[in-house]
Short mmCIF file of C-alpha atoms in Angstrom, two decimals:
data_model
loop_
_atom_site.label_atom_id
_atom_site.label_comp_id
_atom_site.label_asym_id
_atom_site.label_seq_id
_atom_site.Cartn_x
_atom_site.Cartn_y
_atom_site.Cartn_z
CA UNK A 564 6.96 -55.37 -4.53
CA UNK A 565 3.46 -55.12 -3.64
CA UNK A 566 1.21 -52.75 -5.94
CA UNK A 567 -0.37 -50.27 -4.14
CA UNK A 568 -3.81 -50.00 -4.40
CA UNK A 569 -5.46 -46.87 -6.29
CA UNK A 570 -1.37 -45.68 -6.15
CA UNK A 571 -2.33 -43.22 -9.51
CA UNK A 572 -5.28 -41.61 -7.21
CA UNK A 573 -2.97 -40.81 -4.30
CA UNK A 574 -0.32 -39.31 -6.92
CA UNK A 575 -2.55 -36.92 -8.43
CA UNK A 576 -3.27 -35.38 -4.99
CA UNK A 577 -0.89 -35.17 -4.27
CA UNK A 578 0.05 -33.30 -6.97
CA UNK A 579 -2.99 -31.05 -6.15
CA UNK A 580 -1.75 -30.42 -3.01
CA UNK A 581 1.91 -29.32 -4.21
CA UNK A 582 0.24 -27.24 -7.23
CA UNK A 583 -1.04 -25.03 -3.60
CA UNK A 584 1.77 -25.18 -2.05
CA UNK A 585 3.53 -23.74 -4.82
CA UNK A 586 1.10 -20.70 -5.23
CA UNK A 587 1.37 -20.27 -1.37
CA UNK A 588 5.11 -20.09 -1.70
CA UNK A 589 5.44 -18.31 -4.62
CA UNK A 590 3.29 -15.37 -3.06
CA UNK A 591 5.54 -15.64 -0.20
CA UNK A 592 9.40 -15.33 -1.47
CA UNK A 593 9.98 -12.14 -3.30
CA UNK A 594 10.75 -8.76 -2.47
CA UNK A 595 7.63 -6.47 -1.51
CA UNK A 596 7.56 -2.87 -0.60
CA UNK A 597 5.25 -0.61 1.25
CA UNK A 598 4.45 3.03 1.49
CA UNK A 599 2.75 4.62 4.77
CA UNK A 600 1.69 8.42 3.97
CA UNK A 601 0.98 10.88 6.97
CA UNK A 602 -1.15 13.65 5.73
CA UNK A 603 -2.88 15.70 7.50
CA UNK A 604 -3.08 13.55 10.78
CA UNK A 605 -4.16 10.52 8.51
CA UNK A 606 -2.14 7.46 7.82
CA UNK A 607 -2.95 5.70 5.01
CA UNK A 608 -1.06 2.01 3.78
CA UNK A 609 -0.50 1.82 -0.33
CA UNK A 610 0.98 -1.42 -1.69
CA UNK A 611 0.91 -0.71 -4.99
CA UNK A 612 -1.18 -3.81 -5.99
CA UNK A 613 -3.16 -1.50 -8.32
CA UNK A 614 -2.36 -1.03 -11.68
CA UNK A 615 -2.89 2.68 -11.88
CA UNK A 616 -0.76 5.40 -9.64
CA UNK A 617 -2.07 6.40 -6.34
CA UNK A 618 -2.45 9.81 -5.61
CA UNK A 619 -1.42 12.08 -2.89
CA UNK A 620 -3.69 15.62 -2.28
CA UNK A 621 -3.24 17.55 0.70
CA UNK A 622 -3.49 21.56 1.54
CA UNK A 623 -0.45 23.31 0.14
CA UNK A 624 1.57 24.16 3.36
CA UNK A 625 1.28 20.97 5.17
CA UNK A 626 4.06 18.15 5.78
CA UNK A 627 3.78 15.15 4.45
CA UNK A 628 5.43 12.26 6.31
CA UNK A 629 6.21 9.37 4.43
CA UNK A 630 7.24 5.91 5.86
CA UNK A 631 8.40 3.31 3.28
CA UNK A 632 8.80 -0.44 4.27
CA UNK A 633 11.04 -2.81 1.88
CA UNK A 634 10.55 -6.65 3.24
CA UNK A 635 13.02 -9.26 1.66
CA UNK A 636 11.54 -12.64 1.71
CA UNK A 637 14.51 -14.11 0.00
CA UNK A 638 16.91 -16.82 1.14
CA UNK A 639 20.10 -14.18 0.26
CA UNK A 640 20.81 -10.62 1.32
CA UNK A 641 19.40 -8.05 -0.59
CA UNK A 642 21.15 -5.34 -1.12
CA UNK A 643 19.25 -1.69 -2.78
CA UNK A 644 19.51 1.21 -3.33
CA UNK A 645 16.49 3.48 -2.34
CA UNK A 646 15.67 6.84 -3.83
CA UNK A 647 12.58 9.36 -3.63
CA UNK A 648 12.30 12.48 -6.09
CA UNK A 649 9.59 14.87 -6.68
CA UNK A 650 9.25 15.45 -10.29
CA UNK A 651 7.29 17.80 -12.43
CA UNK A 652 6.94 16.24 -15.97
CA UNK A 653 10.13 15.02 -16.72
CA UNK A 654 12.36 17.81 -14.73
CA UNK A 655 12.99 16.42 -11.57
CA UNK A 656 12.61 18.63 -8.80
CA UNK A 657 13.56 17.74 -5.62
CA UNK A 658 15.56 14.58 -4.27
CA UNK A 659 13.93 13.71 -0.88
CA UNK A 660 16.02 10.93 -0.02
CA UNK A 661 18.09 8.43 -1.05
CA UNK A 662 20.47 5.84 0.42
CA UNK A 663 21.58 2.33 0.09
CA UNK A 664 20.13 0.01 2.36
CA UNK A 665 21.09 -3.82 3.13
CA UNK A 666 18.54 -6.44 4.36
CA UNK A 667 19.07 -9.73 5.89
CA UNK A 668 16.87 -12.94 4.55
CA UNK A 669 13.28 -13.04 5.81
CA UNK A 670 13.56 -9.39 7.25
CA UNK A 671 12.56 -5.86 6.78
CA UNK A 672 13.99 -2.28 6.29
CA UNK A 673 12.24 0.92 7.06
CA UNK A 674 13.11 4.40 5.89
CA UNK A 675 11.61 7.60 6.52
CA UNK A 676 11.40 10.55 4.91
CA UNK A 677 8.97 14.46 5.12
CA UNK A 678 8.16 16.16 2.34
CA UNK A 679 7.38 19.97 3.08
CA UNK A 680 4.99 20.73 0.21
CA UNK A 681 6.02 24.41 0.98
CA UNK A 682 9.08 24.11 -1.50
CA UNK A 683 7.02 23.27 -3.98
CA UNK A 684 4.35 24.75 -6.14
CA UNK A 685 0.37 24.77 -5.52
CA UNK A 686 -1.71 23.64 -7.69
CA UNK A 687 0.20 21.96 -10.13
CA UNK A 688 0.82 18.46 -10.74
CA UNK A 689 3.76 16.71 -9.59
CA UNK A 690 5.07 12.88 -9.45
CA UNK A 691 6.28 11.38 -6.79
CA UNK A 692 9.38 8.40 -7.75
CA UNK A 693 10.78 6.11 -5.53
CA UNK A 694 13.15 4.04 -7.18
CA UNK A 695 15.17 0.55 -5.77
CA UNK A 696 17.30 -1.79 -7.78
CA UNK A 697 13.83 -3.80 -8.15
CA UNK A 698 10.93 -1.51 -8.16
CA UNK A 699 10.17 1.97 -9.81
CA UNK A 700 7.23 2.94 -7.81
CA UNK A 701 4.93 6.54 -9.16
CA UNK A 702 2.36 8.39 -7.06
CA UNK A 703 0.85 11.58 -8.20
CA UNK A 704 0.83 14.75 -5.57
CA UNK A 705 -1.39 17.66 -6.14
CA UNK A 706 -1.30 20.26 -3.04
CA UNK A 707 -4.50 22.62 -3.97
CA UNK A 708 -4.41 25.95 -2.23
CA UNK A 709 -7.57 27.91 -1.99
CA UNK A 710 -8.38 31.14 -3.48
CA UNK A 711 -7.34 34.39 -0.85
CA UNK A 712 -8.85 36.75 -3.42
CA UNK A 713 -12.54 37.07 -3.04
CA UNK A 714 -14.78 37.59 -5.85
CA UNK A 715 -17.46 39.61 -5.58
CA UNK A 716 -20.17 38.97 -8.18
CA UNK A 717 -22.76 41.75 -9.16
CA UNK A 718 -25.82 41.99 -7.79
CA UNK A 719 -28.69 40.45 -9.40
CA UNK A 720 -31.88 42.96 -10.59
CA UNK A 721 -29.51 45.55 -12.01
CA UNK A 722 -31.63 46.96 -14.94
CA UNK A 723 -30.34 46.25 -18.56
CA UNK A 724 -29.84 49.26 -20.78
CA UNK A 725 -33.30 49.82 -22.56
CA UNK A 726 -33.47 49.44 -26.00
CA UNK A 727 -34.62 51.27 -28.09
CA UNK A 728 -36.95 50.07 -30.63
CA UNK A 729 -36.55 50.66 -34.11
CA UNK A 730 -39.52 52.59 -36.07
CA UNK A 731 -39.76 51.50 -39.53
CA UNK B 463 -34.74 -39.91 -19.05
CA UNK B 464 -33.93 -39.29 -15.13
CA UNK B 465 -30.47 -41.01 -15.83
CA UNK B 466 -30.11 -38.39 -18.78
CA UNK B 467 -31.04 -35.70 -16.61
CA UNK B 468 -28.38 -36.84 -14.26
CA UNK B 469 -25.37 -36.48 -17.09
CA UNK B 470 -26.23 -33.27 -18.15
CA UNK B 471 -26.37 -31.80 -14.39
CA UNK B 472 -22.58 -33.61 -14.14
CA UNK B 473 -21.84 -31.81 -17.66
CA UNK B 474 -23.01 -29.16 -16.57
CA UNK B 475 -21.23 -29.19 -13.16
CA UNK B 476 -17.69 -30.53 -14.58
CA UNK B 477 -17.82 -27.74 -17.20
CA UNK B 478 -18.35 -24.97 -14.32
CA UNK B 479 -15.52 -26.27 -12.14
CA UNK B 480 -13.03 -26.36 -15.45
CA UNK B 481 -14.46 -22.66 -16.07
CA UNK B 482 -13.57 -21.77 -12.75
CA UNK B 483 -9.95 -23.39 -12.55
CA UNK B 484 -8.94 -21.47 -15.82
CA UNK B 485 -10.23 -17.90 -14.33
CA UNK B 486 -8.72 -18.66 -11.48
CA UNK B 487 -5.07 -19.57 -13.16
CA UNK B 488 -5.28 -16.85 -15.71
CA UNK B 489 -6.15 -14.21 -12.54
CA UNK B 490 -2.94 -15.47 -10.29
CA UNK B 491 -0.53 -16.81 -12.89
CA UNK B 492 1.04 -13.49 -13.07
CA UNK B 493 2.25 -13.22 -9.76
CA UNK B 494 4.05 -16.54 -9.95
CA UNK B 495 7.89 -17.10 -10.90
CA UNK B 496 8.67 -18.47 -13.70
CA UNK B 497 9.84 -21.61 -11.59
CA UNK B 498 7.08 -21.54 -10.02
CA UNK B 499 5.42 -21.93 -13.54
CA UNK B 500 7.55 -24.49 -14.18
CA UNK B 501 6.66 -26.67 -11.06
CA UNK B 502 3.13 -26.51 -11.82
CA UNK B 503 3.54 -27.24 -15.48
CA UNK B 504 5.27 -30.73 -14.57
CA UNK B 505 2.98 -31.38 -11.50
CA UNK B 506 -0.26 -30.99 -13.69
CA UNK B 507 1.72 -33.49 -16.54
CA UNK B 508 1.77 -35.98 -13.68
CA UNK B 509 -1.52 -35.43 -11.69
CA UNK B 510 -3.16 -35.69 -15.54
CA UNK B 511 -1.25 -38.63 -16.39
CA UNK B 512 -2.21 -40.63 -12.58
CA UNK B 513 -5.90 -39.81 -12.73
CA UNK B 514 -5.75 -41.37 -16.10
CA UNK B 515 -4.04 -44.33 -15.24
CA UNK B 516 -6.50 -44.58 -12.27
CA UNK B 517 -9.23 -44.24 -14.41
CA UNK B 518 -7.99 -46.71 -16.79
CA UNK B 519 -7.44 -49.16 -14.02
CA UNK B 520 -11.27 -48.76 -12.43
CA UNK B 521 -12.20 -48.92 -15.95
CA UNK B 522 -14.23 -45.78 -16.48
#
């Protein structure tokens, strides 16, 4: 058999090229999941790539619209089950959905769910959970209300109290 | 002396693109399976082992 010439060159990139193709793949097969909040006439895309929670703020009162996207880039069915709560510390408060949800390889499931910040509290700090069989996903909510009392602050120039000096 | 100059500027330029390689592994590493891991570990044995055997033929 005839040697091939610089054969150990060829090998090793070849070997680059699969070292590549593995990252390329890698990043590709997996499950991934996606959140699309609706607040106040806004849409905004979190893909929890960050490692601290995102957080949701809107005007107590409005409706929140939530649209979460679960892609399976797997050769076999994946098979979840999907839950979002509203909890406050470690009580939780409110289950806003939950089901369980099938996906075929290479596709995508979308659910949908509205949060009416009504039934819960202003001003106070609350944590959103959605939990799968593969992810347990946190965002913190805050709905600030404003003020309806207004304060009316003294006017300025109001003489002080004279005092009266001491005679020693 | 212009010959030494040369070296150090390949030094120089081989120890920036080994720099770079290991940021960039120990940055994306984490999102790869551990199969994934796996695969690379025995491609790198064997692109390291064929560069050296090329080397070794050319005679460098």
């Amino acid at each position: 058999m005839a040697k091939v010439k610089n054969l150990g060159l060829y090998i090793g990139l070849l070997c680059i090229i699969g070292i590549m193709a593995v990252f390329f793949f890698d990043a590709y097969i997996g499950i991934y999941d996606t959140l699309y909040v609706t607040e106040e006439g806004w849409e905004r895309e979190i893909t929890f790539d960050i490692p601290y929670p995102e957080h949701i703020g809107t005007e107590y009162g409005e409706t929140i619209y939530f649209t979460y996207v679960v892609t399976n880039n797997m050769f076999e069915e994946y098979n979840t089950y999907i839950e979002a709560s509203v909890w406050r510390g470690d009580d939780k408060n409110l289950t806003i959905f939950s089901a369980n949800e099938s996906i075929t390889p290479f596709d995508n499931t979308t659910v949908k769910w509205v949060l009416e910040t009504e039934k819960l509290e202003p001003n106070t700090n609350y944590i959103l959970k959605i939990n799968t069989d593969t992810f347990e996903r946190i965002i913190r909510m805050n709905f600030h209300q404003p003020p309806k009392e207004v304060i009316i602050y003294a006017e300025r120039g109001t003489p002080l109290p004279e005092i009266e000096k001491e005679e020693g | 002396m212009d010959q030494m100059k040369i070296y150090i500027l390949y030094a120089f330029g081989i120890l920036m693109c080994v720099a770079g390689v290991i940021y960039l592994a120990s940055e994306y590493i984490k999102y790869l399976s551990d199969a994934g891991k796996l695969t690379i570990l025995m491609l790198m044995v064997i692109m390291f082992a064929s560069f050296g055997k090329y080397f070794e033929e050319r005679g460098l």
